[in-house]
Amino acid sequence: MNAPYQPSMSLSAKISRKLLPLRARRDIRVLLKRPIVSFTFDDFPRSALYEGADMLAKHKWRATFYVAAGLAGVQNHHGQSFDKTDLAGLQAKSHEIAGHTYSHLDCGQSTQKQVLAEIARNNVALTAMGVKSPIEHFAWPYGTTNIGNKTALAGHFKSMRGVMSGVNRGRADLNCLKSAPLFSGAKLNHTLGLIEGLKKRPGWLILFTHDVRDNPSEWGVTTKEFLETIAAVKASGALVLPVGEALEMVKNDYG
Ligand SMILES: [Zn+2]
């Protein structure tokens, strides 16, 4: 996969994407007194680990990596992808490894059978590459899904994350958790605003990005912007945890 794939932009696809947040929900109550932030990396390029996660480690923070095993060793628009050694590195540094289908499938355009087969294939491949922990959390590639797949995966993962921008607070959908992009340029300001907003209205904010490097892709961030984000999260007073641990805190009405 060398060129970025774009999910369907047809009118019907746009309408179903708009309605989807209301359908096939698995609601959880998010009532926090202190905000929680989760840093997440998708796919993942090596720079996510050696630039992004290593910057987090300076604050003793850990992240969640949503891994599509079929991207191992691939060079694409995000730069060089992870390999087996990098997965060992993630485990040694106690980061969380989560699922993202095997081939980075557009689940909005796929049947339940196709998606479940991809998830099984990803799990087998990750195990073969030395991943020991169970894969309990998932992010929809491109943030796309459909009602059938939201329902089908609910029994397989404790949470699924989408890309609909926002903070999870009040009533949140475990089948498609909201998130906020750490993307270079103007979009970052909106996310920094969400982080700032946590001070007044605590919630669970899941940040996501891909490559972390100078001249990043459209879906990545510079190291300078990543540091700026870390500083904003520090200033918000949020607890920083991988998705799985954050979800346990949320379930206990942490704070
Ligand atoms: Zn992805």
Tab-separated table of N, CA and C in Angstrom, residues 9 14-15 24 55 92 94 100 121 131-132 136-137 147 163 174 185 198 204-205 208 214 216 224 227 236 238:
chain	number	residue	atom	x	y	z
A	9	MET	N	-16.459	8.706	-1.198
A	9	MET	CA	-16.973	10.044	-0.933
A	9	MET	C	-18.353	10.224	-1.577
A	14	LYS	N	-21.574	9.274	2.444
A	14	LYS	CA	-21.515	10.424	3.362
A	14	LYS	C	-22.699	10.419	4.322
A	15	ILE	N	-23.886	10.109	3.794
A	15	ILE	CA	-25.091	10.083	4.639
A	15	ILE	C	-24.978	8.971	5.681
A	24	ALA	N	-26.307	1.173	16.323
A	24	ALA	CA	-25.489	0.063	16.824
A	24	ALA	C	-24.497	0.524	17.894
A	55	MET	N	9.142	10.255	23.145
A	55	MET	CA	8.928	11.568	23.785
A	55	MET	C	7.952	11.417	24.953
A	92	ALA	N	8.414	-4.272	25.297
A	92	ALA	CA	9.436	-4.019	26.324
A	92	ALA	C	9.160	-2.701	27.043
A	94	SER	N	6.182	-1.483	27.510
A	94	SER	CA	4.832	-1.575	28.102
A	94	SER	C	3.779	-0.720	27.400
A	100	HIS	N	-6.208	-3.325	14.026
A	100	HIS	CA	-6.539	-2.314	12.996
A	100	HIS	C	-6.825	-3.008	11.663
A	121	ARG	N	-6.913	-12.868	10.948
A	121	ARG	CA	-5.606	-12.912	10.275
A	121	ARG	C	-4.602	-11.971	10.968
A	131	VAL	N	3.877	-11.012	19.431
A	131	VAL	CA	3.002	-10.270	20.351
A	131	VAL	C	2.356	-11.264	21.318
A	132	LYS	N	2.504	-10.998	22.599
A	132	LYS	CA	2.048	-11.958	23.611
A	132	LYS	C	0.696	-11.606	24.211
A	136	GLU	N	-7.235	-6.484	22.555
A	136	GLU	CA	-8.540	-6.203	23.167
A	136	GLU	C	-9.217	-4.941	22.664
A	137	HIS	N	-8.469	-4.118	21.951
A	137	HIS	CA	-9.024	-2.842	21.476
A	137	HIS	C	-8.731	-2.707	19.982
A	147	ILE	N	-23.210	-0.422	10.187
A	147	ILE	CA	-23.978	-0.941	11.328
A	147	ILE	C	-23.640	-2.410	11.596
A	163	VAL	N	-12.815	8.113	14.098
A	163	VAL	CA	-12.080	9.372	13.930
A	163	VAL	C	-13.034	10.569	14.026
A	174	LEU	N	-18.758	2.773	22.833
A	174	LEU	CA	-17.585	1.886	22.803
A	174	LEU	C	-17.387	1.238	21.433
A	185	GLY	N	-0.232	21.335	11.214
A	185	GLY	CA	-0.850	22.529	10.635
A	185	GLY	C	-2.095	22.970	11.375
A	198	LEU	N	-10.505	20.511	28.483
A	198	LEU	CA	-10.594	19.456	29.508
A	198	LEU	C	-10.489	20.022	30.914
A	204	TRP	N	-12.709	12.043	28.517
A	204	TRP	CA	-11.642	11.151	28.021
A	204	TRP	C	-11.360	11.538	26.572
A	205	LEU	N	-10.162	12.067	26.354
A	205	LEU	CA	-9.769	12.505	25.016
A	205	LEU	C	-8.737	11.531	24.453
A	208	PHE	N	-4.978	10.801	18.154
A	208	PHE	CA	-4.397	9.823	17.226
A	208	PHE	C	-3.580	10.504	16.139
A	214	ASP	N	9.946	15.487	10.863
A	214	ASP	CA	9.946	16.722	10.069
A	214	ASP	C	9.339	16.370	8.714
A	216	PRO	N	6.080	15.758	7.880
A	216	PRO	CA	5.210	14.579	8.017
A	216	PRO	C	4.180	14.508	6.888
A	224	LYS	N	8.085	19.011	16.735
A	224	LYS	CA	7.829	20.252	17.462
A	224	LYS	C	6.353	20.328	17.885
A	227	LEU	N	5.645	17.897	20.681
A	227	LEU	CA	6.101	18.434	21.978
A	227	LEU	C	5.122	19.486	22.507
A	236	SER	N	-3.082	20.569	31.195
A	236	SER	CA	-4.500	20.253	31.434
A	236	SER	C	-4.705	19.476	32.731
A	238	ALA	N	-4.370	16.324	32.982
A	238	ALA	CA	-4.961	15.016	32.668
A	238	ALA	C	-4.034	13.874	33.073
